[in-house]
Tab-separated table of C-alpha atoms in Angstrom:
chain	number	residue	atom	x	y	z
A	941	UNK	CA	-31.143	14.952	-0.582
A	942	UNK	CA	-27.816	13.838	1.060
A	943	UNK	CA	-26.909	15.675	4.409
A	944	UNK	CA	-23.733	17.732	4.329
A	945	UNK	CA	-21.234	15.495	6.226
A	946	UNK	CA	-17.557	15.764	5.261
A	947	UNK	CA	-16.788	12.904	7.634
A	948	UNK	CA	-19.163	10.341	6.284
A	949	UNK	CA	-20.306	11.652	2.926
A	950	UNK	CA	-19.791	8.578	0.913
A	951	UNK	CA	-21.511	6.446	3.594
A	952	UNK	CA	-24.273	9.042	3.785
A	953	UNK	CA	-24.935	8.887	0.251
A	954	UNK	CA	-25.214	5.031	0.385
A	955	UNK	CA	-27.457	5.359	3.354
A	956	UNK	CA	-29.763	7.814	1.406
A	957	UNK	CA	-29.894	5.533	-1.610
A	958	UNK	CA	-30.748	2.454	0.639
A	959	UNK	CA	-33.516	4.431	2.378
A	960	UNK	CA	-31.915	4.334	5.906
A	961	UNK	CA	-30.230	6.772	8.212
A	962	UNK	CA	-26.463	6.926	8.533
A	963	UNK	CA	-26.538	5.687	12.019
A	964	UNK	CA	-28.527	2.584	10.832
A	965	UNK	CA	-26.005	1.984	8.103
A	966	UNK	CA	-23.098	2.380	10.482
A	967	UNK	CA	-24.562	0.005	12.967
A	968	UNK	CA	-25.460	-2.561	10.224
A	969	UNK	CA	-21.741	-2.543	8.991
A	970	UNK	CA	-20.349	-3.047	12.539
A	971	UNK	CA	-22.784	-5.743	13.420
A	972	UNK	CA	-22.452	-7.690	10.225
A	973	UNK	CA	-18.725	-7.101	9.470
A	974	UNK	CA	-17.212	-10.545	10.532
A	975	UNK	CA	-13.445	-11.294	10.188
A	976	UNK	CA	-13.791	-13.377	6.993
A	977	UNK	CA	-15.527	-10.472	5.418
A	978	UNK	CA	-13.053	-7.970	6.584
A	979	UNK	CA	-10.173	-9.946	5.477
A	980	UNK	CA	-11.486	-10.226	1.947
A	981	UNK	CA	-12.125	-6.507	1.555
A	982	UNK	CA	-10.000	-4.481	-0.907
A	983	UNK	CA	-8.005	-7.590	-1.719
A	984	UNK	CA	-6.710	-7.652	1.908
A	985	UNK	CA	-5.116	-4.178	1.838
A	986	UNK	CA	-7.231	-2.810	4.725
A	987	UNK	CA	-5.082	-5.204	7.071
A	988	UNK	CA	-2.145	-2.887	6.325
A	989	UNK	CA	-3.943	0.390	6.339
A	990	UNK	CA	-5.612	-0.101	9.705
A	991	UNK	CA	-2.836	-1.957	11.561
A	992	UNK	CA	-0.795	-0.604	14.339
A	993	UNK	CA	3.076	-0.348	15.061
A	994	UNK	CA	2.816	-2.911	17.945
A	995	UNK	CA	3.490	-6.369	16.606
A	996	UNK	CA	2.235	-7.978	19.841
A	997	UNK	CA	0.143	-6.862	22.905
A	998	UNK	CA	2.044	-4.285	24.787
A	999	UNK	CA	0.048	-4.622	27.985
A	1000	UNK	CA	-1.301	-7.562	30.065
A	1001	UNK	CA	-4.886	-6.180	29.520
A	1002	UNK	CA	-4.383	-6.056	25.773
A	1003	UNK	CA	-3.045	-9.493	25.856
A	1004	UNK	CA	-6.244	-10.695	27.593
A	1005	UNK	CA	-8.396	-8.979	24.886
A	1006	UNK	CA	-6.348	-10.747	22.299
A	1007	UNK	CA	-6.784	-14.004	23.884
A	1008	UNK	CA	-10.524	-13.542	24.104
A	1009	UNK	CA	-10.466	-12.543	20.363
A	1010	UNK	CA	-8.551	-15.885	19.600
A	1011	UNK	CA	-11.065	-17.972	21.464
A	1012	UNK	CA	-13.813	-16.606	19.486
A	1013	UNK	CA	-12.067	-17.112	16.114
A	1014	UNK	CA	-10.622	-20.569	16.755
A	1015	UNK	CA	-11.450	-21.488	13.153
A	1016	UNK	CA	-9.275	-18.850	11.788
A	1017	UNK	CA	-6.460	-19.949	13.982
A	1018	UNK	CA	-6.840	-23.492	12.481
A	1019	UNK	CA	-6.645	-22.166	9.077
A	1020	UNK	CA	-3.161	-20.677	9.800
A	1021	UNK	CA	-2.118	-23.827	11.558
A	1022	UNK	CA	-1.933	-22.084	14.951
A	1023	UNK	CA	-2.723	-24.209	17.988
A	1024	UNK	CA	-5.107	-22.105	20.128
A	1025	UNK	CA	-4.298	-24.282	23.114
A	1026	UNK	CA	-0.670	-22.902	23.058
A	1027	UNK	CA	-1.985	-19.395	23.432
A	1028	UNK	CA	-4.642	-20.332	25.921
A	1029	UNK	CA	-1.838	-21.742	28.041
A	1030	UNK	CA	0.393	-18.769	27.506
A	1031	UNK	CA	0.630	-15.741	29.840
A	1032	UNK	CA	1.722	-12.256	29.030
A	1033	UNK	CA	5.281	-12.944	30.363
A	1034	UNK	CA	5.793	-16.068	28.104
A	1035	UNK	CA	4.544	-14.259	24.960
A	1036	UNK	CA	7.309	-11.752	25.409
A	1037	UNK	CA	9.922	-14.638	25.734
A	1038	UNK	CA	8.654	-17.358	23.554
A	1039	UNK	CA	10.277	-20.745	23.279
A	1040	UNK	CA	8.925	-21.368	19.735
A	1041	UNK	CA	9.824	-18.525	17.215
A	1042	UNK	CA	7.702	-19.980	14.447
A	1043	UNK	CA	4.583	-19.960	16.697
A	1044	UNK	CA	5.249	-16.270	17.858
A	1045	UNK	CA	5.587	-15.171	14.195
A	1046	UNK	CA	2.167	-16.599	13.522
A	1047	UNK	CA	0.803	-15.011	16.630
A	1048	UNK	CA	2.347	-11.687	15.291
A	1049	UNK	CA	0.424	-11.941	11.961
A	1050	UNK	CA	-2.942	-12.784	13.896
A	1051	UNK	CA	-2.362	-9.914	16.269
A	1052	UNK	CA	-1.744	-7.535	13.282
A	1053	UNK	CA	-5.163	-8.751	11.784
A	1054	UNK	CA	-6.933	-8.414	15.126
A	1055	UNK	CA	-5.727	-4.913	15.549
A	1056	UNK	CA	-6.682	-4.017	11.949
A	1057	UNK	CA	-10.039	-5.549	12.214
A	1058	UNK	CA	-11.022	-3.581	15.376
A	1059	UNK	CA	-9.228	-0.263	14.231
A	1060	UNK	CA	-11.376	-0.490	11.134
A	1061	UNK	CA	-14.525	-0.814	13.273
A	1062	UNK	CA	-13.402	2.050	15.489
A	1063	UNK	CA	-12.713	4.233	12.478
A	1064	UNK	CA	-16.453	3.508	11.188
A	1065	UNK	CA	-17.687	4.674	14.567
A	1066	UNK	CA	-15.486	7.662	15.103
A	1067	UNK	CA	-17.414	10.833	14.340
A	1068	UNK	CA	-14.142	12.851	14.014
A	1069	UNK	CA	-12.467	10.929	11.386
A	1070	UNK	CA	-12.716	11.488	7.742
A	1071	UNK	CA	-13.929	8.334	5.847
A	1072	UNK	CA	-11.893	7.453	2.779
A	1073	UNK	CA	-14.606	6.112	0.252
A	1074	UNK	CA	-11.951	3.768	-1.314
A	1075	UNK	CA	-12.020	1.862	2.061
A	1076	UNK	CA	-15.724	1.308	1.724
A	1077	UNK	CA	-16.659	0.958	-1.993
A	1078	UNK	CA	-15.809	-2.796	-2.151
A	1079	UNK	CA	-17.917	-3.337	0.977
A	1080	UNK	CA	-21.055	-1.705	-0.137
A	1081	UNK	CA	-20.898	-3.106	-3.701
A	1082	UNK	CA	-20.964	-6.756	-2.492
A	1083	UNK	CA	-24.165	-8.815	-2.348
A	1084	UNK	CA	-25.255	-8.444	1.258
A	1085	UNK	CA	-28.567	-9.258	2.532
A	1086	UNK	CA	-28.567	-6.449	4.915
A	1087	UNK	CA	-27.677	-3.805	2.381
A	1088	UNK	CA	-28.006	-4.588	-1.439
A	1089	UNK	CA	-28.854	-8.358	-1.667
A	1090	UNK	CA	-27.720	-8.605	-5.335
A	1091	UNK	CA	-24.747	-6.410	-5.047
A	1092	UNK	CA	-24.141	-3.161	-7.109
A	1093	UNK	CA	-21.707	-1.462	-9.255
A	1094	UNK	CA	-20.718	1.966	-8.267
A	1095	UNK	CA	-19.635	4.587	-10.954
A	1096	UNK	CA	-18.251	7.830	-9.697
A	1097	UNK	CA	-18.096	10.790	-12.102
A	1098	UNK	CA	-15.919	13.893	-11.650
A	1099	UNK	CA	-17.979	16.900	-11.016
A	1100	UNK	CA	-17.009	18.437	-14.471
A	1101	UNK	CA	-18.004	15.237	-16.102
A	1102	UNK	CA	-14.737	14.852	-17.951
A	1103	UNK	CA	-13.628	11.526	-16.414
A	1104	UNK	CA	-14.693	8.717	-14.157
A	1105	UNK	CA	-13.080	7.700	-10.830
A	1106	UNK	CA	-11.230	4.522	-10.892
A	1107	UNK	CA	-13.162	1.618	-9.303
A	1108	UNK	CA	-11.414	-1.763	-9.319
A	1109	UNK	CA	-14.373	-3.499	-7.923
A	1110	UNK	CA	-16.646	-3.283	-10.777
A	1111	UNK	CA	-18.370	-6.550	-11.729
A	1112	UNK	CA	-19.260	-6.908	-15.378
A	1113	UNK	CA	-22.012	-9.530	-14.687
A	1114	UNK	CA	-24.105	-7.196	-12.458
A	1115	UNK	CA	-26.458	-4.758	-14.145
A	1116	UNK	CA	-27.405	-2.934	-11.198
A	1117	UNK	CA	-25.649	0.503	-10.896
A	1118	UNK	CA	-25.308	3.463	-8.532
A	1119	UNK	CA	-24.115	6.532	-10.112
A	1120	UNK	CA	-22.560	9.501	-8.129
A	1121	UNK	CA	-20.967	12.762	-8.875
A	1122	UNK	CA	-17.950	13.593	-6.745
A	1123	UNK	CA	-18.079	17.419	-6.029
A	1124	UNK	CA	-14.824	17.409	-3.987
A	1125	UNK	CA	-12.765	14.986	-1.814
A	1126	UNK	CA	-15.640	14.367	0.717
A	1127	UNK	CA	-18.806	15.142	-1.238
A	1128	UNK	CA	-20.598	12.533	-3.374
A	1129	UNK	CA	-24.028	13.472	-4.913
A	1130	UNK	CA	-26.150	10.398	-5.881
A	1131	UNK	CA	-27.832	10.441	-9.473
A	1132	UNK	CA	-31.459	9.134	-9.542
A	1133	UNK	CA	-33.391	7.650	-12.155
A	1134	UNK	CA	-36.927	9.239	-12.183
A	1135	UNK	CA	-40.020	7.857	-14.128
A	1136	UNK	CA	-42.811	10.374	-14.881
A	1137	UNK	CA	-45.977	10.385	-16.807
A	1138	UNK	CA	-47.726	13.369	-17.873
A	1139	UNK	CA	-45.390	15.590	-15.800
A	1140	UNK	CA	-46.547	13.592	-12.646
A	1141	UNK	CA	-44.092	11.479	-10.676
A	1142	UNK	CA	-45.137	7.804	-10.687
A	1143	UNK	CA	-45.139	6.012	-7.241
A	1144	UNK	CA	-42.025	4.151	-6.375
A	1145	UNK	CA	-40.033	5.356	-9.407
A	1146	UNK	CA	-37.387	7.267	-7.808
A	1147	UNK	CA	-34.485	4.984	-7.988
A	1148	UNK	CA	-30.956	5.390	-6.634
A	1149	UNK	CA	-30.159	1.832	-8.008
A	1150	UNK	CA	-30.418	1.798	-11.843
A	1151	UNK	CA	-30.591	-1.440	-13.860
A	1152	UNK	CA	-28.719	-1.230	-17.140
A	1153	UNK	CA	-29.812	-3.771	-19.708
């Protein structure tokens, strides 16, 4: 069964279905979540959800962290037509009083993405914060070598069975489904397909991923 865990229950359910511990799943997400994947999740909405009110680094220490991030993500800077060399040459004081307003606006956008990306990772690891399942359902549904290689569709039923939770990330071409019952805001119970013969459970026939043909 799924461990009672209000903070992580949706992810705990996914971990149970994928036959791993919650800690393993969390580490896999954090270790494999690159910037490109993060930006594509939830149609980019996670950027606004996890950003901060600061539009640029507020301290020199934060500026150095941002610059290190920029160095690792030079390709992303190129896509936004930002010259990384200009940031590399810039110091904290110059950033606060920029000569090129266009360049600083681009840096503000990148800083927003940078903060969102790391705030999302911090949120995943924070054991005291409730995890909103809508922020993770797109991620865990995707074809990911380290989770579900062919991807899955996730269908969530209300506990009374009278309606299905809206999931905008369903993929009609994928016949692999995970079914859950949402008991309350932070409780998701997986539905398993069990194959038995002569009242005996067949080996390897308890499946949390159900193929619908």
